[in-house]
Short mmCIF file of C-alpha atoms in Angstrom, two decimals:
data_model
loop_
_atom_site.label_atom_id
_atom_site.label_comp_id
_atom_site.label_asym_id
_atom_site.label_seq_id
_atom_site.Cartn_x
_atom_site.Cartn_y
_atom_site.Cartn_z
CA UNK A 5 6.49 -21.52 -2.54
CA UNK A 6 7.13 -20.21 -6.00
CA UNK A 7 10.10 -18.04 -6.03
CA UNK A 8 11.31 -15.68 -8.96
CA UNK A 9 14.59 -13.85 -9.72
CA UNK A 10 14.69 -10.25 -9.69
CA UNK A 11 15.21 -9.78 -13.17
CA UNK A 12 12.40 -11.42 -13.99
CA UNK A 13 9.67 -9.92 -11.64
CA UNK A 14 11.00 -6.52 -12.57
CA UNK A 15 10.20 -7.33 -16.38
CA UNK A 16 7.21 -9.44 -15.87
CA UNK A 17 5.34 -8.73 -12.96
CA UNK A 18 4.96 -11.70 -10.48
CA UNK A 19 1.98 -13.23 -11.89
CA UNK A 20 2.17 -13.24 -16.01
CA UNK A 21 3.13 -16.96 -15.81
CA UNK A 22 -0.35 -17.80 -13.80
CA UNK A 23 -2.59 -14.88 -15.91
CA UNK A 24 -4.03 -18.12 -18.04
CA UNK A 25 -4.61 -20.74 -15.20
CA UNK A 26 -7.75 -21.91 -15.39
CA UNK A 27 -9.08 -21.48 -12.33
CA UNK A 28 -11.00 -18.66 -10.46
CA UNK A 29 -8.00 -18.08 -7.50
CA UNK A 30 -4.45 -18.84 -8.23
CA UNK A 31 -1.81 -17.95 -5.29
CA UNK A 32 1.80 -17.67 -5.46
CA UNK A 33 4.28 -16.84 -2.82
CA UNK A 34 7.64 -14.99 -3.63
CA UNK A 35 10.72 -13.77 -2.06
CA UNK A 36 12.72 -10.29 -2.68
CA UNK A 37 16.00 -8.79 -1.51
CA UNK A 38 15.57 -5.39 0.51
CA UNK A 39 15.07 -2.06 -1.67
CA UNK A 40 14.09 -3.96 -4.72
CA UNK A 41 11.94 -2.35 -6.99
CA UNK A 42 9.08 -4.10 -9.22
CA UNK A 43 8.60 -1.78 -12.70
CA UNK A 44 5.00 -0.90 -13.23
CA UNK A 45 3.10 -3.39 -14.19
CA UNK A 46 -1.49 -4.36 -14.12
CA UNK A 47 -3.01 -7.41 -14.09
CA UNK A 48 -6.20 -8.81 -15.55
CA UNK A 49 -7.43 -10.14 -12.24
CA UNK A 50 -7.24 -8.34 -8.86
CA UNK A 51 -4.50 -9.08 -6.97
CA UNK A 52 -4.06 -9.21 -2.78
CA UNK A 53 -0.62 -9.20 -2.29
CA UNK A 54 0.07 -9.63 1.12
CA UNK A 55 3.51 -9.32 3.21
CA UNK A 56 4.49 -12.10 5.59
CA UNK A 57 7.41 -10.16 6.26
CA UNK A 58 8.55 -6.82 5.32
CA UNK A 59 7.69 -3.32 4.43
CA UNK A 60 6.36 -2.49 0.97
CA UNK A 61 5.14 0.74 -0.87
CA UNK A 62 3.07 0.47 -3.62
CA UNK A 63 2.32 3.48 -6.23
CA UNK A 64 0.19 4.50 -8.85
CA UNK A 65 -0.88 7.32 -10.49
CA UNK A 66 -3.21 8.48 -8.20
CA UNK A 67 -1.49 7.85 -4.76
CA UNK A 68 0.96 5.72 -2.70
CA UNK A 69 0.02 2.76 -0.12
CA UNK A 70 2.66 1.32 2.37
CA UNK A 71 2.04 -1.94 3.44
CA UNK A 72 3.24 -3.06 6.61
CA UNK A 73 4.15 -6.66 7.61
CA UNK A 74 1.37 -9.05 8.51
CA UNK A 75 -0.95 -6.89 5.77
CA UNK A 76 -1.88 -6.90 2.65
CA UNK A 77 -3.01 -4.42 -0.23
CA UNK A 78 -5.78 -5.01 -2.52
CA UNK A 79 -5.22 -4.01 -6.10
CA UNK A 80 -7.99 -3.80 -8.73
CA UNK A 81 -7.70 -5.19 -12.14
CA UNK A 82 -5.88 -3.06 -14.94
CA UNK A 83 -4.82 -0.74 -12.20
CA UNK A 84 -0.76 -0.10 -13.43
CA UNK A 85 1.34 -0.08 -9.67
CA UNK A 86 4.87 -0.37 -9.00
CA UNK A 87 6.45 -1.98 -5.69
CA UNK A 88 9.07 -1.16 -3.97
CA UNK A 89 10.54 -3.37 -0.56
CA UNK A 90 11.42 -1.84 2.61
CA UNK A 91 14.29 -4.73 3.75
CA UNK A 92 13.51 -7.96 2.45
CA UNK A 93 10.14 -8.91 1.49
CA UNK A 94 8.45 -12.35 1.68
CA UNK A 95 5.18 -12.35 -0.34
CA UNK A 96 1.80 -13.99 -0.79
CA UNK A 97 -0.23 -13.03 -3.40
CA UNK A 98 -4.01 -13.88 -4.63
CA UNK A 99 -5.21 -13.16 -8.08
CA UNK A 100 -8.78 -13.31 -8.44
CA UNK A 101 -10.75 -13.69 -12.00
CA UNK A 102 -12.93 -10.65 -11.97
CA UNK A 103 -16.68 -12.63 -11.73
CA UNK A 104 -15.27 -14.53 -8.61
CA UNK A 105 -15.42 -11.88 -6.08
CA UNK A 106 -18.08 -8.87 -5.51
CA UNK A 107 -18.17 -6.15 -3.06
CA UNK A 108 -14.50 -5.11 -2.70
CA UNK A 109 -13.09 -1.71 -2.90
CA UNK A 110 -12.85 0.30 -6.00
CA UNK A 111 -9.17 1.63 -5.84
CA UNK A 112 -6.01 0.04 -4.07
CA UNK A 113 -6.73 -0.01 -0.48
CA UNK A 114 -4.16 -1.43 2.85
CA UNK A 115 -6.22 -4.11 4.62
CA UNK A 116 -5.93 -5.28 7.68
CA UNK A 117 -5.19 -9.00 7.48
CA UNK A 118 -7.02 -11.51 10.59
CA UNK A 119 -5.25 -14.53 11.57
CA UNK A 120 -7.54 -16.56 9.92
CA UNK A 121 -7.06 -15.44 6.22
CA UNK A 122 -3.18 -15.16 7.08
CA UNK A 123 -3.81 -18.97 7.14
CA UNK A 124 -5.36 -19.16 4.75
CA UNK A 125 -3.03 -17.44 2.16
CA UNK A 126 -0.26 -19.85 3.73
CA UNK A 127 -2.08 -22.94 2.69
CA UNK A 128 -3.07 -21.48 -0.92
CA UNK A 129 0.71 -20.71 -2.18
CA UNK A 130 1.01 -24.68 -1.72
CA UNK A 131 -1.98 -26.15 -3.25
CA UNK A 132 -1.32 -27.04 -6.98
CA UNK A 133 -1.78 -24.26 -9.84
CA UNK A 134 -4.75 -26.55 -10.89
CA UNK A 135 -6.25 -27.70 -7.95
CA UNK A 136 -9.46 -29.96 -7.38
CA UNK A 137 -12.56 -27.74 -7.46
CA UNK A 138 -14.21 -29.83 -5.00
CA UNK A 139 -11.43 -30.94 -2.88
CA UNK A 140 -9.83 -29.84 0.23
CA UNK A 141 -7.91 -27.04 -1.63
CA UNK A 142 -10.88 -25.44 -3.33
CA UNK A 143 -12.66 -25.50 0.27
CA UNK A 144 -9.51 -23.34 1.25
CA UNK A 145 -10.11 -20.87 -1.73
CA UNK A 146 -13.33 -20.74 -0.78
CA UNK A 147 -13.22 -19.95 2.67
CA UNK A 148 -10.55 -17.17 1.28
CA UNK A 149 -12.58 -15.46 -0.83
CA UNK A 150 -15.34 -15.23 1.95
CA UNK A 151 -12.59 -14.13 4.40
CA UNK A 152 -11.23 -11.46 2.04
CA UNK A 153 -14.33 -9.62 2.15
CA UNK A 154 -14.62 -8.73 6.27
CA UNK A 155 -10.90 -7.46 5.86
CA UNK A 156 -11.11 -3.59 7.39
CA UNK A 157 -9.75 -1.03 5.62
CA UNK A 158 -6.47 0.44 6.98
CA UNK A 159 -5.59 4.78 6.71
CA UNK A 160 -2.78 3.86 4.59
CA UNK A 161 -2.95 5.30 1.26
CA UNK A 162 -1.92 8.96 0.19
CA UNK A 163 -4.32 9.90 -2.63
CA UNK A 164 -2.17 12.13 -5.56
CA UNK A 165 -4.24 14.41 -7.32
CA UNK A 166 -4.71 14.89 -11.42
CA UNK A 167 -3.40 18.15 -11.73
CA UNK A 168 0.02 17.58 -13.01
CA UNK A 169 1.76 20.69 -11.02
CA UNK A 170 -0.08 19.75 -7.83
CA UNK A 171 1.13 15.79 -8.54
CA UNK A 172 4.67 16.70 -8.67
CA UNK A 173 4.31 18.71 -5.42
CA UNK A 174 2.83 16.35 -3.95
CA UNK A 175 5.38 13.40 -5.29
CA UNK A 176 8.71 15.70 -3.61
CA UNK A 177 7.21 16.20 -0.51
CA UNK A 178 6.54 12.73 0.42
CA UNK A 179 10.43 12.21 -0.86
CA UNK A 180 11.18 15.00 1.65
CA UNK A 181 8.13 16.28 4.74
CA UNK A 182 8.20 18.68 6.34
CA UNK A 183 4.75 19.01 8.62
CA UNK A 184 5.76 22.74 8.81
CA UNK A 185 5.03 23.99 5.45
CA UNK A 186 1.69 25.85 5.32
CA UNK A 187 -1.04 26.18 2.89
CA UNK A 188 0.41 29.67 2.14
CA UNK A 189 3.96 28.21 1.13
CA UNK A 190 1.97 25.61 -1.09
CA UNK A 191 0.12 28.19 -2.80
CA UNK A 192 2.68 30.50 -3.43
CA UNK A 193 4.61 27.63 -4.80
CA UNK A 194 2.24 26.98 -7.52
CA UNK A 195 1.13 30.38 -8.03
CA UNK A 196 -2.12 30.64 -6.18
CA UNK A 197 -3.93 31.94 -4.05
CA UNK A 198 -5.12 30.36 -0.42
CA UNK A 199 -8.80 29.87 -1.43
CA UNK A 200 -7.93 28.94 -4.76
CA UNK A 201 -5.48 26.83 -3.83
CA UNK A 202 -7.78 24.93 -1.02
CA UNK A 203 -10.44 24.27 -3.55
CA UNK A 204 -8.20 22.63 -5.65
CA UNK A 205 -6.38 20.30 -3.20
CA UNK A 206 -9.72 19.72 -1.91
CA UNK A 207 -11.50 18.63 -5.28
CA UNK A 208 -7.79 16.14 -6.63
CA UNK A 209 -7.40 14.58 -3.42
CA UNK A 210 -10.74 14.32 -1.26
CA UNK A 211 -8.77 15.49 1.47
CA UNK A 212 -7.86 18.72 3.41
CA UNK A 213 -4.45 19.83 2.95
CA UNK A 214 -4.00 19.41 6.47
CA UNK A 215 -5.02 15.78 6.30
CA UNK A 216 -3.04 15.02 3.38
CA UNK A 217 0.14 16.52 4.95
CA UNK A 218 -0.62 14.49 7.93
CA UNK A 219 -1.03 11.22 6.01
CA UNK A 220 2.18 12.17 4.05
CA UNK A 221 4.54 12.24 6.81
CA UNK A 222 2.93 9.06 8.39
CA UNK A 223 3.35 7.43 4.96
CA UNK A 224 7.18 8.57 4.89
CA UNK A 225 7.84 7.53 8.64
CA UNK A 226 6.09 3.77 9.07
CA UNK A 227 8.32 2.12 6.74
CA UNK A 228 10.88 3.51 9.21
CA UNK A 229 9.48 2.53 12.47
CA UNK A 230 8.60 -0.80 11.72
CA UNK A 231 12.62 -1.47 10.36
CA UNK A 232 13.36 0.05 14.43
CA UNK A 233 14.36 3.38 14.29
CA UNK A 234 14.61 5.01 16.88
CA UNK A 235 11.22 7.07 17.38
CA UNK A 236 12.72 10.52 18.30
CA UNK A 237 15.29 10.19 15.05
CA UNK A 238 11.91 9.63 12.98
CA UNK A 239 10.34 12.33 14.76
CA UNK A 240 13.23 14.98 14.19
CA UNK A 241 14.03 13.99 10.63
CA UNK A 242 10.27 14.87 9.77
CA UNK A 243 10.34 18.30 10.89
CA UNK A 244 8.23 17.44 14.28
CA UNK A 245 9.62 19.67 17.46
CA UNK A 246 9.48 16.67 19.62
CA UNK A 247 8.45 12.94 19.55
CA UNK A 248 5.52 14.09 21.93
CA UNK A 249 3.80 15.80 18.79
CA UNK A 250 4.95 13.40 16.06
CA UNK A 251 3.12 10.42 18.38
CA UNK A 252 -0.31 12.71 18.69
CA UNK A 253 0.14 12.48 15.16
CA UNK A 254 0.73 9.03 14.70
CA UNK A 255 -2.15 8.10 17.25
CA UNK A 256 -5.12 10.57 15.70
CA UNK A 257 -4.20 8.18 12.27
CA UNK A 258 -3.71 4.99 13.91
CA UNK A 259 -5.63 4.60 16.96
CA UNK A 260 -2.31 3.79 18.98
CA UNK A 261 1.36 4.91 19.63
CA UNK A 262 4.11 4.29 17.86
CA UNK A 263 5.77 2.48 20.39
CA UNK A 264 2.47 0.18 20.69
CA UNK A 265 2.32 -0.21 16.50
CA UNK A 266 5.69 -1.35 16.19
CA UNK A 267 5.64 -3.90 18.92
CA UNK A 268 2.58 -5.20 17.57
CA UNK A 269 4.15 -6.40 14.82
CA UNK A 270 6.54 -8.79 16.52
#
């Protein structure tokens, strides 16, 4: 496992040193202390960066992803992110040349990592830099790449719209939700009114503003859950009258309960 200090991911970005190698997948693994933050940084090949253990939240201009352990986000070429770690953070990443791989998603996206490809990822950060094409190791890169491709997409990301007042809005309430602010209090905020406000939410986002708000304070509360708080402290803190409607919540965007979520990830 390649490991790198802190100073030097937050100038570099974890993969500058392996840009170059000449080969179509290079993997590196890499270990960070709890609330560190990587500066914004792109690549020239798209990156999977996958969390063994940990909470991460990755941002760009257009929206905010948090990765929970065990998964992994998939980040497009030239796409400038930041990273921040929710306790400490052991990594695997993938960078793929751009010709190597068709048919993945468009923008970052949180996918759902099988056991199989979690495997996978733990045999590549050992195989050499330049490994042997048609060896054992580039039969494991192989079978990655072909894995990486069935990997779901997870309702994880927080899209943040164009429209520079709106972005800024958006950025302090996912610092601070609150699932009780209306449309009305948005608009008014900005200077708008209802319909014209909806229509624009609507057409920077994709999404409702009821969605959004929804996705916000699940975005703001995971990172939590999963380091064990306690579910009705979560629930309070974000405004919800009672950890009964904070968990209908949590299980119209998930599919489960909290409790279920975070016990799934032991």
């Amino acid at each position: 496992r390649a490991t790198h200090t802190p100073a030097m991911v937050k100038n570099a970005g974890p993969s500058m040193i392996y840009e170059d190698t000449p080969r179509p997948v290079v993997a590196v693994g890499n270990d960070y202390p709890p609330d560190h933050e990587v500066a914004p940084h792109q690549h020239r090949r798209y990156q999977l960066l996958y969390g063994a253990r940990g909470v991460m939240m990755v941002w760009t201009e257009h929206g905010a992803w948090v990765v929970p352990p065990a998964q992994g986000v998939w980040i497009p070429f030239g796409v400038k992110h930041s990273v921040r770690t929710i306790g400490p953070v052991t990594t695997s990443s993938i960078f793929i040349e751009p010709d190597a791989i068709a048919g993945m998603p468009p923008s970052c996206s949180v996918l759902g990592v099988s056991p199989l490809m979690r495997a996978l990822l733990l045999e590549a950060v050992d195989i050499p830099l330049e490994y042997a094409v048609e060896g054992r190791d580039g039969l494991i890169v192989a079978l990655l790449l072909q894995e990486l491709r069935r990997l779901p997409i997870l309702p994880l990301s927080l899209p943040f719209p164009e429209d520079r007042e709106l972005a800024r809005r958006c950025r302090r309430f996912v610092k601070d939700p609150n699932p009780h602010e209306t449309i009305d209090d948005w608009a008014e905020n900005l200077g708008q009114s209802r319909r014209s406000f909806t229509r624009l939410f609507k057409r920077e986002t994709g999404m409702s503003f009821a969605a959004w708000q929804r996705q916000a304070c699940l975005v703001s509360a995971l990172p939590r859950l999963v380091a064990r708080e306690p579910i009705t402290q979560v629930a309070l803190d974000l405004g919800y009258e009672s950890p009964a409607a904070f968990t209908t919540m949590f299980k119209k965007a998930l599919g489960v309960p909290p409790s279920e979520y975070v016990a799934a990830r032991d």
